[in-house]
């Protein structure tokens, strides 16, 4: 919510067939969008490991962050703290970091806005616990309509 500005993070963890496992939303205070992205990835990885999930694909709409985490770009000192923490978690499982276009992660963005807006941290272990808007966005993502929306935008452009 601004860069820098009030920030939050969120994650939705799904199984290999797209089934819901858990979600979280967290407030991170004032910071940059890259800082919020790194914190959300760290929190998500930590929750996956705590749940016994050791082989995880982490998707981010920040190509910069994906490049940092895959080792193809040096983060420098500014984000080194969070990169080092994420790297320690990487040693405890198998994590693949992949870029995804923003249109493919509307549900996760809604979770991040929820954490930022409510200035709280919440964990949801049932799909029914998700706000209705997030459930709807998650459904659209699961059936591939978020990708179709982007394709339609490209065709019109």
PDB file of C-alpha atoms in Angstrom:
ATOM      1  CA  UNK A   1       0.000   0.000   0.000  1.00  0.00           C
ATOM      2  CA  UNK A   2       2.569   2.505  -1.213  1.00  0.00           C
ATOM      3  CA  UNK A   3       6.275   1.989  -1.675  1.00  0.00           C
ATOM      4  CA  UNK A   4       7.365   2.462   1.005  1.00  0.00           C
ATOM      5  CA  UNK A   5       4.134   2.344   2.891  1.00  0.00           C
ATOM      6  CA  UNK A   6       1.948   0.250   5.112  1.00  0.00           C
ATOM      7  CA  UNK A   7       2.521  -3.363   4.094  1.00  0.00           C
ATOM      8  CA  UNK A   8       1.186  -6.823   4.626  1.00  0.00           C
ATOM      9  CA  UNK A   9       1.777 -10.282   3.333  1.00  0.00           C
ATOM     10  CA  UNK A  10      -0.302 -13.297   2.626  1.00  0.00           C
ATOM     11  CA  UNK A  11      -0.074 -16.773   1.300  1.00  0.00           C
ATOM     12  CA  UNK A  12      -2.357 -19.570   0.223  1.00  0.00           C
ATOM     13  CA  UNK A  13      -0.897 -23.051   0.313  1.00  0.00           C
ATOM     14  CA  UNK A  14      -2.421 -25.637  -2.005  1.00  0.00           C
ATOM     15  CA  UNK A  15      -1.624 -29.240  -2.789  1.00  0.00           C
ATOM     16  CA  UNK A  16      -0.452 -30.465  -6.191  1.00  0.00           C
ATOM     17  CA  UNK A  17      -4.067 -30.669  -7.421  1.00  0.00           C
ATOM     18  CA  UNK A  18      -4.934 -27.126  -6.293  1.00  0.00           C
ATOM     19  CA  UNK A  19      -6.742 -28.173  -3.111  1.00  0.00           C
ATOM     20  CA  UNK A  20      -6.646 -25.729  -0.225  1.00  0.00           C
ATOM     21  CA  UNK A  21      -4.303 -26.568   2.679  1.00  0.00           C
ATOM     22  CA  UNK A  22      -3.974 -23.299   4.632  1.00  0.00           C
ATOM     23  CA  UNK A  23      -3.680 -19.543   4.275  1.00  0.00           C
ATOM     24  CA  UNK A  24      -2.321 -16.656   6.298  1.00  0.00           C
ATOM     25  CA  UNK A  25      -2.383 -12.891   6.322  1.00  0.00           C
ATOM     26  CA  UNK A  26       0.115 -10.763   8.254  1.00  0.00           C
ATOM     27  CA  UNK A  27       0.742  -7.093   8.881  1.00  0.00           C
ATOM     28  CA  UNK A  28       4.362  -6.045   8.343  1.00  0.00           C
ATOM     29  CA  UNK A  29       4.213  -2.345   9.165  1.00  0.00           C
ATOM     30  CA  UNK A  30       5.822   0.314   7.004  1.00  0.00           C
ATOM     31  CA  UNK A  31       8.235  -0.985   4.391  1.00  0.00           C
ATOM     32  CA  UNK A  32       8.914  -1.547   0.709  1.00  0.00           C
ATOM     33  CA  UNK A  33       7.108  -3.936  -1.597  1.00  0.00           C
ATOM     34  CA  UNK A  34      10.265  -6.082  -1.912  1.00  0.00           C
ATOM     35  CA  UNK A  35      10.589  -6.308   1.882  1.00  0.00           C
ATOM     36  CA  UNK A  36       6.931  -7.375   2.189  1.00  0.00           C
ATOM     37  CA  UNK A  37       7.371  -9.975  -0.569  1.00  0.00           C
ATOM     38  CA  UNK A  38      10.447 -11.452   1.132  1.00  0.00           C
ATOM     39  CA  UNK A  39       8.750 -11.539   4.547  1.00  0.00           C
ATOM     40  CA  UNK A  40       5.651 -13.222   3.099  1.00  0.00           C
ATOM     41  CA  UNK A  41       7.783 -15.831   1.338  1.00  0.00           C
ATOM     42  CA  UNK A  42       9.696 -16.487   4.556  1.00  0.00           C
ATOM     43  CA  UNK A  43       6.481 -16.805   6.581  1.00  0.00           C
ATOM     44  CA  UNK A  44       4.943 -19.108   3.969  1.00  0.00           C
ATOM     45  CA  UNK A  45       8.024 -21.341   3.830  1.00  0.00           C
ATOM     46  CA  UNK A  46       8.145 -21.525   7.619  1.00  0.00           C
ATOM     47  CA  UNK A  47       4.471 -22.545   7.784  1.00  0.00           C
ATOM     48  CA  UNK A  48       4.967 -25.171   5.055  1.00  0.00           C
ATOM     49  CA  UNK A  49       7.893 -26.722   6.919  1.00  0.00           C
ATOM     50  CA  UNK A  50       5.958 -26.685  10.202  1.00  0.00           C
ATOM     51  CA  UNK A  51       3.133 -28.530   8.407  1.00  0.00           C
ATOM     52  CA  UNK A  52       5.539 -31.198   7.113  1.00  0.00           C
ATOM     53  CA  UNK A  53       5.522 -29.915   3.530  1.00  0.00           C
ATOM     54  CA  UNK A  54       9.076 -30.379   2.316  1.00  0.00           C
ATOM     55  CA  UNK A  55       8.695 -30.068  -1.482  1.00  0.00           C
ATOM     56  CA  UNK A  56       7.171 -26.692  -2.282  1.00  0.00           C
ATOM     57  CA  UNK A  57       6.817 -24.457  -5.328  1.00  0.00           C
ATOM     58  CA  UNK A  58       6.860 -20.805  -4.219  1.00  0.00           C
ATOM     59  CA  UNK A  59       5.261 -18.380  -6.663  1.00  0.00           C
ATOM     60  CA  UNK A  60       5.894 -14.638  -6.571  1.00  0.00           C
ATOM     61  CA  UNK A  61       4.872 -11.826  -8.884  1.00  0.00           C
ATOM     62  CA  UNK A  62       8.214 -10.138  -8.225  1.00  0.00           C
ATOM     63  CA  UNK A  63      10.736 -11.253 -10.832  1.00  0.00           C
ATOM     64  CA  UNK A  64      13.383  -9.402  -8.822  1.00  0.00           C
ATOM     65  CA  UNK A  65      12.672 -11.486  -5.700  1.00  0.00           C
ATOM     66  CA  UNK A  66      12.594 -14.733  -7.702  1.00  0.00           C
ATOM     67  CA  UNK A  67      15.994 -13.825  -9.179  1.00  0.00           C
ATOM     68  CA  UNK A  68      17.373 -13.152  -5.675  1.00  0.00           C
ATOM     69  CA  UNK A  69      16.087 -16.464  -4.319  1.00  0.00           C
ATOM     70  CA  UNK A  70      17.184 -18.554  -7.280  1.00  0.00           C
ATOM     71  CA  UNK A  71      20.681 -17.099  -6.994  1.00  0.00           C
ATOM     72  CA  UNK A  72      20.727 -15.484 -10.435  1.00  0.00           C
ATOM     73  CA  UNK A  73      20.960 -11.976  -8.947  1.00  0.00           C
ATOM     74  CA  UNK A  74      22.789 -10.719  -5.869  1.00  0.00           C
ATOM     75  CA  UNK A  75      20.476  -8.878  -3.458  1.00  0.00           C
ATOM     76  CA  UNK A  76      23.169  -6.735  -1.890  1.00  0.00           C
ATOM     77  CA  UNK A  77      22.954  -5.519   1.677  1.00  0.00           C
ATOM     78  CA  UNK A  78      19.481  -3.979   1.493  1.00  0.00           C
ATOM     79  CA  UNK A  79      17.586  -7.281   1.459  1.00  0.00           C
ATOM     80  CA  UNK A  80      20.384  -9.542   2.629  1.00  0.00           C
ATOM     81  CA  UNK A  81      18.816 -10.162   6.048  1.00  0.00           C
ATOM     82  CA  UNK A  82      15.628 -11.716   4.645  1.00  0.00           C
ATOM     83  CA  UNK A  83      17.475 -13.562   1.873  1.00  0.00           C
ATOM     84  CA  UNK A  84      19.771 -15.154   4.484  1.00  0.00           C
ATOM     85  CA  UNK A  85      16.770 -16.222   6.587  1.00  0.00           C
ATOM     86  CA  UNK A  86      15.049 -17.699   3.523  1.00  0.00           C
ATOM     87  CA  UNK A  87      18.246 -19.512   2.520  1.00  0.00           C
ATOM     88  CA  UNK A  88      18.397 -21.156   5.971  1.00  0.00           C
ATOM     89  CA  UNK A  89      14.848 -22.443   5.468  1.00  0.00           C
ATOM     90  CA  UNK A  90      15.699 -23.676   1.949  1.00  0.00           C
ATOM     91  CA  UNK A  91      18.156 -26.138   3.498  1.00  0.00           C
ATOM     92  CA  UNK A  92      15.305 -27.871   5.349  1.00  0.00           C
ATOM     93  CA  UNK A  93      13.296 -28.780   2.250  1.00  0.00           C
ATOM     94  CA  UNK A  94      13.120 -28.540  -1.518  1.00  0.00           C
ATOM     95  CA  UNK A  95      11.863 -25.164  -2.675  1.00  0.00           C
ATOM     96  CA  UNK A  96      11.431 -24.049  -6.266  1.00  0.00           C
ATOM     97  CA  UNK A  97      10.942 -20.310  -6.779  1.00  0.00           C
ATOM     98  CA  UNK A  98       8.874 -19.338  -9.793  1.00  0.00           C
ATOM     99  CA  UNK A  99       7.655 -16.044 -11.219  1.00  0.00           C
ATOM    100  CA  UNK A 100       3.908 -15.680 -11.764  1.00  0.00           C
ATOM    101  CA  UNK A 101       2.125 -12.724 -13.293  1.00  0.00           C
ATOM    102  CA  UNK A 102       0.130 -10.617 -10.852  1.00  0.00           C
ATOM    103  CA  UNK A 103      -3.148 -11.617 -12.547  1.00  0.00           C
ATOM    104  CA  UNK A 104      -2.521 -15.204 -11.415  1.00  0.00           C
ATOM    105  CA  UNK A 105      -2.456 -14.391  -7.719  1.00  0.00           C
ATOM    106  CA  UNK A 106      -5.451 -12.242  -6.926  1.00  0.00           C
ATOM    107  CA  UNK A 107      -6.418 -14.375  -3.924  1.00  0.00           C
ATOM    108  CA  UNK A 108      -2.970 -14.032  -2.374  1.00  0.00           C
ATOM    109  CA  UNK A 109      -2.943 -10.267  -2.954  1.00  0.00           C
ATOM    110  CA  UNK A 110      -6.328 -10.072  -1.227  1.00  0.00           C
ATOM    111  CA  UNK A 111      -4.856 -11.927   1.774  1.00  0.00           C
ATOM    112  CA  UNK A 112      -1.926  -9.477   1.903  1.00  0.00           C
ATOM    113  CA  UNK A 113      -4.314  -6.501   1.798  1.00  0.00           C
ATOM    114  CA  UNK A 114      -6.317  -8.120   4.608  1.00  0.00           C
ATOM    115  CA  UNK A 115      -3.215  -8.357   6.822  1.00  0.00           C
ATOM    116  CA  UNK A 116      -2.162  -4.804   6.008  1.00  0.00           C
ATOM    117  CA  UNK A 117      -5.625  -3.330   6.476  1.00  0.00           C
ATOM    118  CA  UNK A 118      -6.452  -5.128   9.738  1.00  0.00           C
ATOM    119  CA  UNK A 119      -2.884  -4.781  11.104  1.00  0.00           C
ATOM    120  CA  UNK A 120      -3.038  -8.322  12.406  1.00  0.00           C
ATOM    121  CA  UNK A 121      -1.841 -11.834  11.705  1.00  0.00           C
ATOM    122  CA  UNK A 122      -4.354 -14.557  11.013  1.00  0.00           C
ATOM    123  CA  UNK A 123      -4.054 -18.214  10.042  1.00  0.00           C
ATOM    124  CA  UNK A 124      -6.848 -20.068   8.261  1.00  0.00           C
ATOM    125  CA  UNK A 125      -6.804 -23.852   8.113  1.00  0.00           C
ATOM    126  CA  UNK A 126     -10.118 -24.272   6.312  1.00  0.00           C
ATOM    127  CA  UNK A 127     -11.233 -22.844   2.991  1.00  0.00           C
ATOM    128  CA  UNK A 128     -14.512 -21.913   4.715  1.00  0.00           C
ATOM    129  CA  UNK A 129     -12.546 -19.548   7.014  1.00  0.00           C
ATOM    130  CA  UNK A 130     -11.423 -17.419   4.049  1.00  0.00           C
ATOM    131  CA  UNK A 131     -13.271 -14.181   3.348  1.00  0.00           C
ATOM    132  CA  UNK A 132     -15.850 -14.651   0.554  1.00  0.00           C
ATOM    133  CA  UNK A 133     -13.873 -12.454  -1.864  1.00  0.00           C
ATOM    134  CA  UNK A 134     -10.733 -14.569  -1.356  1.00  0.00           C
ATOM    135  CA  UNK A 135     -12.705 -17.808  -1.844  1.00  0.00           C
ATOM    136  CA  UNK A 136     -14.055 -16.421  -5.119  1.00  0.00           C
ATOM    137  CA  UNK A 137     -10.638 -15.324  -6.364  1.00  0.00           C
ATOM    138  CA  UNK A 138      -9.144 -18.673  -5.360  1.00  0.00           C
ATOM    139  CA  UNK A 139     -11.851 -20.474  -7.334  1.00  0.00           C
ATOM    140  CA  UNK A 140     -11.174 -18.334 -10.422  1.00  0.00           C
ATOM    141  CA  UNK A 141      -7.461 -19.060 -10.078  1.00  0.00           C
ATOM    142  CA  UNK A 142      -8.087 -22.805  -9.730  1.00  0.00           C
ATOM    143  CA  UNK A 143     -10.206 -22.963 -12.905  1.00  0.00           C
ATOM    144  CA  UNK A 144      -7.718 -20.825 -14.835  1.00  0.00           C
ATOM    145  CA  UNK A 145      -9.899 -17.774 -15.420  1.00  0.00           C
ATOM    146  CA  UNK A 146      -7.288 -15.385 -14.044  1.00  0.00           C
ATOM    147  CA  UNK A 147      -4.958 -16.520 -16.844  1.00  0.00           C
ATOM    148  CA  UNK A 148      -7.720 -16.118 -19.427  1.00  0.00           C
ATOM    149  CA  UNK A 149      -8.301 -12.553 -18.238  1.00  0.00           C
ATOM    150  CA  UNK A 150      -4.632 -11.746 -18.889  1.00  0.00           C
ATOM    151  CA  UNK A 151      -4.759 -13.386 -22.322  1.00  0.00           C
ATOM    152  CA  UNK A 152      -7.818 -11.319 -23.230  1.00  0.00           C
ATOM    153  CA  UNK A 153      -6.045  -8.161 -22.082  1.00  0.00           C
ATOM    154  CA  UNK A 154      -3.038  -8.963 -24.289  1.00  0.00           C
ATOM    155  CA  UNK A 155      -5.250  -9.630 -27.343  1.00  0.00           C
ATOM    156  CA  UNK A 156      -7.098  -6.330 -26.946  1.00  0.00           C
ATOM    157  CA  UNK A 157      -3.861  -4.374 -26.410  1.00  0.00           C
TER     158      UNK A 157
END
